[in-house]
Short mmCIF file of C-alpha atoms in Angstrom, two decimals:
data_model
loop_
_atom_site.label_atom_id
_atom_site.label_comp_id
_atom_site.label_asym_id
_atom_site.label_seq_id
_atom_site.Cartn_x
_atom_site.Cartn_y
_atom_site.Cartn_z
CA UNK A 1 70.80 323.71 61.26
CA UNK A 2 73.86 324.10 63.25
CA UNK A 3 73.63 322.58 66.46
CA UNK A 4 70.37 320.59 65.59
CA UNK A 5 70.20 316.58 65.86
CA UNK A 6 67.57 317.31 63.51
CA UNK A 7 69.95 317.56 60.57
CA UNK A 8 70.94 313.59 60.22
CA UNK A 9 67.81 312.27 59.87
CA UNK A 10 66.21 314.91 58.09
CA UNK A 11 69.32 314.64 55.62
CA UNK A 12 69.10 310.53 55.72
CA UNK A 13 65.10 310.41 54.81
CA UNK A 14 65.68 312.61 51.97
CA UNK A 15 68.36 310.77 50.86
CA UNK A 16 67.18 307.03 50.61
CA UNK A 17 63.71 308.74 49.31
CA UNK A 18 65.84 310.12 46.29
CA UNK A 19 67.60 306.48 46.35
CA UNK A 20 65.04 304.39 45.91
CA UNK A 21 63.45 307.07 43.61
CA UNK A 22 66.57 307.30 40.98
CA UNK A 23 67.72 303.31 41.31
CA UNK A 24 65.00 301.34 42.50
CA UNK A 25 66.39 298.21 42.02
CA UNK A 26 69.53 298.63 43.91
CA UNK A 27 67.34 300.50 46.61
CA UNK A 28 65.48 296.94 46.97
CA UNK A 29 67.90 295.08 46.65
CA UNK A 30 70.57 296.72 48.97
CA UNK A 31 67.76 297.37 51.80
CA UNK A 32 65.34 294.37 51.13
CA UNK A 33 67.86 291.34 51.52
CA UNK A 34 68.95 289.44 54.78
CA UNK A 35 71.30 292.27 55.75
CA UNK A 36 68.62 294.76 55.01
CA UNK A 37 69.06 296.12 58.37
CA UNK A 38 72.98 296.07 58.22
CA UNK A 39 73.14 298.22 55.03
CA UNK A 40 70.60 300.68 56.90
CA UNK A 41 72.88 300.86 59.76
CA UNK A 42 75.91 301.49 57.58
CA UNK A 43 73.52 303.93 55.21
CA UNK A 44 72.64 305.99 58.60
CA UNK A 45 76.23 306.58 59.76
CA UNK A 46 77.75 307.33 56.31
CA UNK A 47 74.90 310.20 56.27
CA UNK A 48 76.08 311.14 59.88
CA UNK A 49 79.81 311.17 59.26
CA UNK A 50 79.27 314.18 57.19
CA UNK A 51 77.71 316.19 59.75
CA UNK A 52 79.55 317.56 63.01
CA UNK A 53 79.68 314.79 66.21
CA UNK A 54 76.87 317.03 68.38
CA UNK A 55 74.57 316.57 64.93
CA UNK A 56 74.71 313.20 64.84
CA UNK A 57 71.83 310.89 65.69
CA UNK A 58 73.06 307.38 67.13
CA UNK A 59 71.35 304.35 64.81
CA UNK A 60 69.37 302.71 67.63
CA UNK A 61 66.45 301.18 66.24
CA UNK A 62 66.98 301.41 62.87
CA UNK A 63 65.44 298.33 60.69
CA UNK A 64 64.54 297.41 57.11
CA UNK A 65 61.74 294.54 56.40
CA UNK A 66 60.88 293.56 52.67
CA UNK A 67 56.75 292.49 52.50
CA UNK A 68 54.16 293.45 49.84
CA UNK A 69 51.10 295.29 50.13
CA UNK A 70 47.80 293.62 49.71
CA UNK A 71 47.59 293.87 45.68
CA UNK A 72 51.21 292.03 46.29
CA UNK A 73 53.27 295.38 45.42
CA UNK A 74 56.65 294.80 46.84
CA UNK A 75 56.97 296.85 49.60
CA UNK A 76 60.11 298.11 51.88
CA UNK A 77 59.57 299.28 55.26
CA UNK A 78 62.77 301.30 56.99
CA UNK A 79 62.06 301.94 60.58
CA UNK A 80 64.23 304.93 62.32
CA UNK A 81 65.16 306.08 64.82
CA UNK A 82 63.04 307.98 67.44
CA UNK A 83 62.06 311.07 65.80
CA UNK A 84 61.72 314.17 66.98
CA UNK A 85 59.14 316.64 65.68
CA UNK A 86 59.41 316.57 61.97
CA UNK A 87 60.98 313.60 61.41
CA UNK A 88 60.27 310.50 60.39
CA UNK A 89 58.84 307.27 62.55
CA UNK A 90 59.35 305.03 59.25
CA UNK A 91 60.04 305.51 55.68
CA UNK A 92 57.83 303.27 52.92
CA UNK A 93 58.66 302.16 49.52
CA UNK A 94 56.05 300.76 47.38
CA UNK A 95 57.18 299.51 43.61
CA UNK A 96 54.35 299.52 41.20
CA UNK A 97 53.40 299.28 37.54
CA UNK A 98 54.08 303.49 37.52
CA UNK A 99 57.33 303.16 39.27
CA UNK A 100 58.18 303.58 42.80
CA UNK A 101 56.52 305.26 45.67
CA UNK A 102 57.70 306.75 48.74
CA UNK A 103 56.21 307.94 51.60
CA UNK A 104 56.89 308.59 55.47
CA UNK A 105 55.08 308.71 58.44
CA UNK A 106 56.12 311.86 60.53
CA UNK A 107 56.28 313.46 64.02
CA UNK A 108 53.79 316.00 64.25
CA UNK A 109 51.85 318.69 65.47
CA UNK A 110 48.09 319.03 65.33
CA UNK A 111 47.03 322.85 64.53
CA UNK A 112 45.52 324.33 66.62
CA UNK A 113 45.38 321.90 69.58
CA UNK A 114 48.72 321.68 69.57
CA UNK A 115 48.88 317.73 70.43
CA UNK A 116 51.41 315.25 69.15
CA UNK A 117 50.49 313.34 65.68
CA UNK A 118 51.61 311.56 62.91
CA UNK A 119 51.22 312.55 58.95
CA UNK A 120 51.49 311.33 55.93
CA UNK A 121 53.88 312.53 53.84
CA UNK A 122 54.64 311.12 49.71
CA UNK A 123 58.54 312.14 48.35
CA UNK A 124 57.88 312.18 44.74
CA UNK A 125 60.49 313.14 42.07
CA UNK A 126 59.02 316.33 41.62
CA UNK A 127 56.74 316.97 45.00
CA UNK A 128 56.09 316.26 47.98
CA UNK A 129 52.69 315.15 48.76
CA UNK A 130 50.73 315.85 52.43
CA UNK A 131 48.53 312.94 52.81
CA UNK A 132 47.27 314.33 55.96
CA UNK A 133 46.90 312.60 59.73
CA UNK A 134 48.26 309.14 59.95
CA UNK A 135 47.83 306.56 62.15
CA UNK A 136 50.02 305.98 65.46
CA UNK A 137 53.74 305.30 65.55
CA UNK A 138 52.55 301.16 64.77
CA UNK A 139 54.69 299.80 61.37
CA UNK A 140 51.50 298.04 60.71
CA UNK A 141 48.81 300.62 60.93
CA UNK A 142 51.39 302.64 58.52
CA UNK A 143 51.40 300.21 56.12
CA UNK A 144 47.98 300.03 56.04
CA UNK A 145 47.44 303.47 55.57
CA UNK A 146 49.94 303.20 52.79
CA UNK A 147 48.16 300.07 51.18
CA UNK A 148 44.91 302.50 50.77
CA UNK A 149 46.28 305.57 49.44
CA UNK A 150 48.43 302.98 46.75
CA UNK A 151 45.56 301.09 46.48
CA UNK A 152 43.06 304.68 45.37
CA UNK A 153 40.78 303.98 48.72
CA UNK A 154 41.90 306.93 50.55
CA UNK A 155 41.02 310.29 49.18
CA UNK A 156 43.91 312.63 47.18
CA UNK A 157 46.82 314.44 49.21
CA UNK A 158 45.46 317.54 50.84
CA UNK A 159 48.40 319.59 49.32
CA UNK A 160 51.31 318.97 47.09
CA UNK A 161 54.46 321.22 47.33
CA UNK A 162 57.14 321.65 44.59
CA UNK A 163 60.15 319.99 45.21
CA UNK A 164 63.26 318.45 43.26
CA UNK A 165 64.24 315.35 45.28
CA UNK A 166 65.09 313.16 41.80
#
């Protein structure tokens, strides 16, 4: 992806899905505390400082908030920054009885209209998971959407892709 802003925060979503995958604790902890949003900041240009200067993506409006879902699953939202197509609005972690959950809300295409959307998608371990449309760029509606696919009221992923992220 030479030459592509697209790189850092493609790189950086990945990367603090397989984080809070592999050490959820820390992941919550390091993210979820009163400098939540510092330790993003510092995350985001650590990922960055690997990549050429024209590659990176400045942090601006980067944010991490600790809340719970309805059933009172802890919950960590990471906001990012603005995304371009394929990249991420927010990044979700849920932590459950089964372990944790991650999931993103991405910049999208709609096929074959070709309009702007959002989607769903769920970083697994061993998958990723296309929950379909999502709801506008809103941290709330997101969570919300997350909330009912945790909670078994939305309907299974329209596709699930092999992948090793943990």
């Amino acid at each position: 992806m030479a030459g592509s802003k697209r790189a850092h925060p493609m790189q950086a979503k990945y990367l603090l899905a397989r984080t809070a995958l592999q050490d959820a604790a820390w992941f919550f902890d390091t993210f979820g505390d009163a400098d939540g949003s510092g330790c993003l900041a510092r995350f985001w240009e650590l990922v960055g400082s690997e990549l050429p200067e024209p590659e990176r993506v400045a942090a601006q409006g980067l944010a991490a908030q600790g809340l719970a879902l309805d059933d009172g699953s802890p919950a960590l939202l990471l906001s990012l920054p603005a995304p371009e197509r394929n990249d991420a609005h927010f990044v979700a972690a849920v932590a459950g009885r089964a372990g944790v959950r991650v999931f993103c809300l991405e910049r999208s295409l709609s096929f074959p209209e070709q309009r702007e959307c959002t989607v769903i998608a769920e970083l697994a371990a061993d998958h990723r998971a296309n929950w379909g449309n999502g709801p506008a760029a809103d941290a709330g509606a997101f969570l919300a959407a997350v909330d009912a696919i945790v909670s078994g009221a939305r309907p299974g992923p329209l596709a699930t892709v092999p992948m090793q992220l943990a």
